[in-house]
Amino acid sequence: MTHRIFVANRGEIAVRIIEACDRLGYSTVLGVSTADKDTLAARRAGRVVTLGGPRPGDSYLNMNAVVQAAVSTGCTAVHPGYGFLSERPAFAELCAENGLTFVGPSPEALRALGDKLTARRLAESVNVPVSAGGTAQSAEQVRELAERIGYPVLIKAAHGGGGRGMKLVTSAAELGEAWQLASAEAEASFGDGTVFLERFVTDAKHVEVQILGDRHGHRVHLGERECSVQYRYQKVVEEAPCAALPEPTRALLHASALKIAEALDYVGLGTVEFLYDVERDELAFLEVNPRLQVEHPVTEAVTGVDLVREQLLATLGEPLSFSQADISLSGHAVECRITAQDPENGLRPSPGTVTRWRPSAAGGLRLDSHIYEGYRFPPFYDALMGKQIAWAADRAAAIERMEGALAGFDIGGVTTSLPLLRRILAHEDYQANTVTTHWLNGYLDNLMAQEVH
Amino acid sequence: MDVDLEELAAIIEQLDKTEFTDFLYERGDLRIHVRRGGYIPEGPAPASAHSAAGTGTAAAAAAPLPAPAAAPQPAAAPVPAAPLPAAATPNGRNHGMSPDALPAGHTLVTAPMLGTFYGAPKPGEPAFVQVGDAVAADSVLCIVEVMKLMNSVIAGASGEIAAVFVKDGDLVEFEQPLFAIRTAS
């Protein structure tokens, strides 16, 4: 069957999806906002349809416009990319109601993963390690629980979703007031004053496992990535594999991810995220990202698997063409997110016209980007300009290759994060692989002030 | 050439309910060319669907006509050459006007959202407006349907409808030109 894929996204990931469709022989229709009619993806798509105005709510988040456009242009499936509509159960349902295949997991799986506490309960139910924590009702219970977990702890309403109303408590003195607030909020919002406490791990690495499932009950993992270099929960540098993991912990990590995939009868690509407490050598389940990830190329680099291709085939009903035993890892890959953000000014966005765009070209490098010289970088969306990926036989060689790529990368017209990326890569903490998720938050100012040696 | 007579009859029936001036259908070596308004070009023209211009209405929702590939020609043109962009003239009188080069004293009405274009309130009813109709700023010109939600599009300016750029049942994109209104008196 010949498929026509509606690409409901923009930027570099739209280019990536179109490229994968082209190689599969699928035609493509790209939905764009009026601000994105001249993008690289718009030039490469089989057909371009203007969904609405520049604001995401009028275009990329406008579910009705996306589904209407997909149906009217004869598409068989919708690829949501990442962000925008990719994790919305209502959108997956709307696609299904209109005969479109949603390139992602089922609405039920999306719903189960949409709320961190539900996802945590799911993890616990299949014996996947979670961070120390639990629920409590009275002040006395809360104090006992906090003592057992150890400070600092996060406290929040036990029912209801998201990180809303989450409070950080660093000592017993702060606990009473934080508990009262969280409990009152829980009572008001959900009619149940139960609160949830969780250990706040301050010094952990972010590790995540790539999973892939088909509609025939097959599921595999494609190893792990490490994404500890983050700024306010925004990943900046990623790599695969995580070199800091002892082998038994890595085996537990992969097995845990597969247990979760199994519990959800997971279809398509997903990422199971964990925190890895290096000192305790402990893993704690965080959440599942039920979609293609920005950092998927590092996994592709070390496994040789085209993840977008496999994601499309699996969600369209094809059985996986390989099993777990066929997947082997080779070498090490690093990805740097090049963004239009000013590292000298708290990573403030800096849209504008890209007057110069001259990437490095060398062996072992890959660049995923939608930027070209003369492109007007719009102010309405995220600041990602491109992803530089470097692969080499081991971590040190991959870092060296990346440093070369970044040193030769020449961008003009907009302020970018390149100087920051160069300093991170050159930093002894990064090179020694001791970076944890709070490292960049604390070091950003120092990092930009210091000279690179 | 193998023509299924039942299919052909169904096509003719649909055409009879539809406003058009020129209809070209090609599939393999089958080629059906139907044209209203006097000039009959060479080739098979099996339909005699003829209705007085201006009274025809829209049933295209049920059977959308093949879009751009068979874009109609201005009424006087002979055999199909290169299709004119955005010149699907249900009323046959847009004077070859292009939304990209609007004459002075004209204003464009564009789609306020992406959706399916309907020129009439309901299938089988007369169109809201025809070329030549006088409209007020608050006159409803068409409906754009998005996922079963009907959205009325108003003229926004008073004047006379000078051109209609889309056909019933067309997917119209956000800000796609729908009508031209001659505003100058």
Coordinates of N, CA and C in Angstrom, one line a residue, chain A residues 34 48-53 64-65 67-69 73 98, chain B residues 113-116 145-149 171-175:
Chain A
T34 N 1.7 30.4 8.5 CA 2.0 31.5 7.5 C 3.5 31.9 7.7
V48 N 2.4 21.4 0.2 CA 2.4 22.2 1.4 C 1.0 22.8 1.6
V49 N 0.4 22.8 2.8 CA -0.9 23.3 3.1 C -0.7 24.3 4.3
T50 N -1.3 25.5 4.1 CA -1.2 26.5 5.2 C -2.3 26.3 6.1
L51 N -1.9 26.0 7.4 CA -2.9 25.6 8.4 C -3.5 26.8 9.1
G52 N -2.7 27.9 9.3 CA -3.2 29.0 10.0 C -2.0 30.0 10.2
G53 N -2.3 30.9 11.1 CA -1.4 32.0 11.4 C -0.1 31.5 12.2
N64 N -8.1 20.5 14.7 CA -9.1 20.4 13.7 C -8.6 20.8 12.3
A65 N -7.8 21.8 12.3 CA -7.2 22.2 11.0 C -6.2 21.1 10.5
V67 N -6.2 17.8 11.1 CA -6.9 16.6 10.7 C -7.7 16.9 9.4
Q68 N -8.3 18.1 9.3 CA -9.1 18.4 8.1 C -8.1 18.5 6.9
A69 N -7.0 19.1 7.1 CA -6.0 19.2 6.0 C -5.5 17.8 5.6
T73 N -6.4 16.1 1.9 CA -5.3 15.9 1.0 C -5.0 14.4 0.7
N98 N -11.0 9.8 12.2 CA -11.1 10.2 10.8 C -10.3 9.3 9.9
Chain B
M113 N -9.6 30.6 7.7 CA -9.1 29.3 8.3 C -9.0 28.3 7.2
L114 N -8.3 27.2 7.5 CA -8.2 26.1 6.6 C -9.5 25.3 6.7
G115 N -10.0 24.9 5.6 CA -11.2 24.0 5.6 C -11.8 23.8 4.3
T116 N -13.0 23.2 4.2 CA -13.6 22.9 3.0 C -14.6 24.1 2.6
E145 N -15.9 24.9 6.1 CA -16.1 23.8 7.1 C -14.8 23.3 7.6
V146 N -14.7 23.3 8.9 CA -13.5 22.6 9.6 C -14.0 21.6 10.5
M147 N -13.8 20.3 10.2 CA -14.2 19.2 11.0 C -15.7 19.4 11.5
K148 N -16.5 19.5 10.5 CA -18.0 19.6 10.7 C -18.5 20.9 11.4
L149 N -17.6 21.8 11.6 CA -18.0 23.1 12.1 C -18.0 24.1 10.9
L171 N -10.5 22.1 -0.8 CA -9.8 22.4 0.4 C -9.2 23.8 0.2
V172 N -9.6 24.7 1.1 CA -9.0 26.0 1.0 C -8.0 26.2 2.2
E173 N -6.9 26.8 1.9 CA -5.9 27.0 3.0 C -6.1 28.3 3.7
F174 N -5.5 28.4 4.9 CA -5.6 29.7 5.6 C -5.1 30.8 4.7
E175 N -5.9 31.9 4.6 CA -5.6 33.1 3.8 C -5.6 32.8 2.3

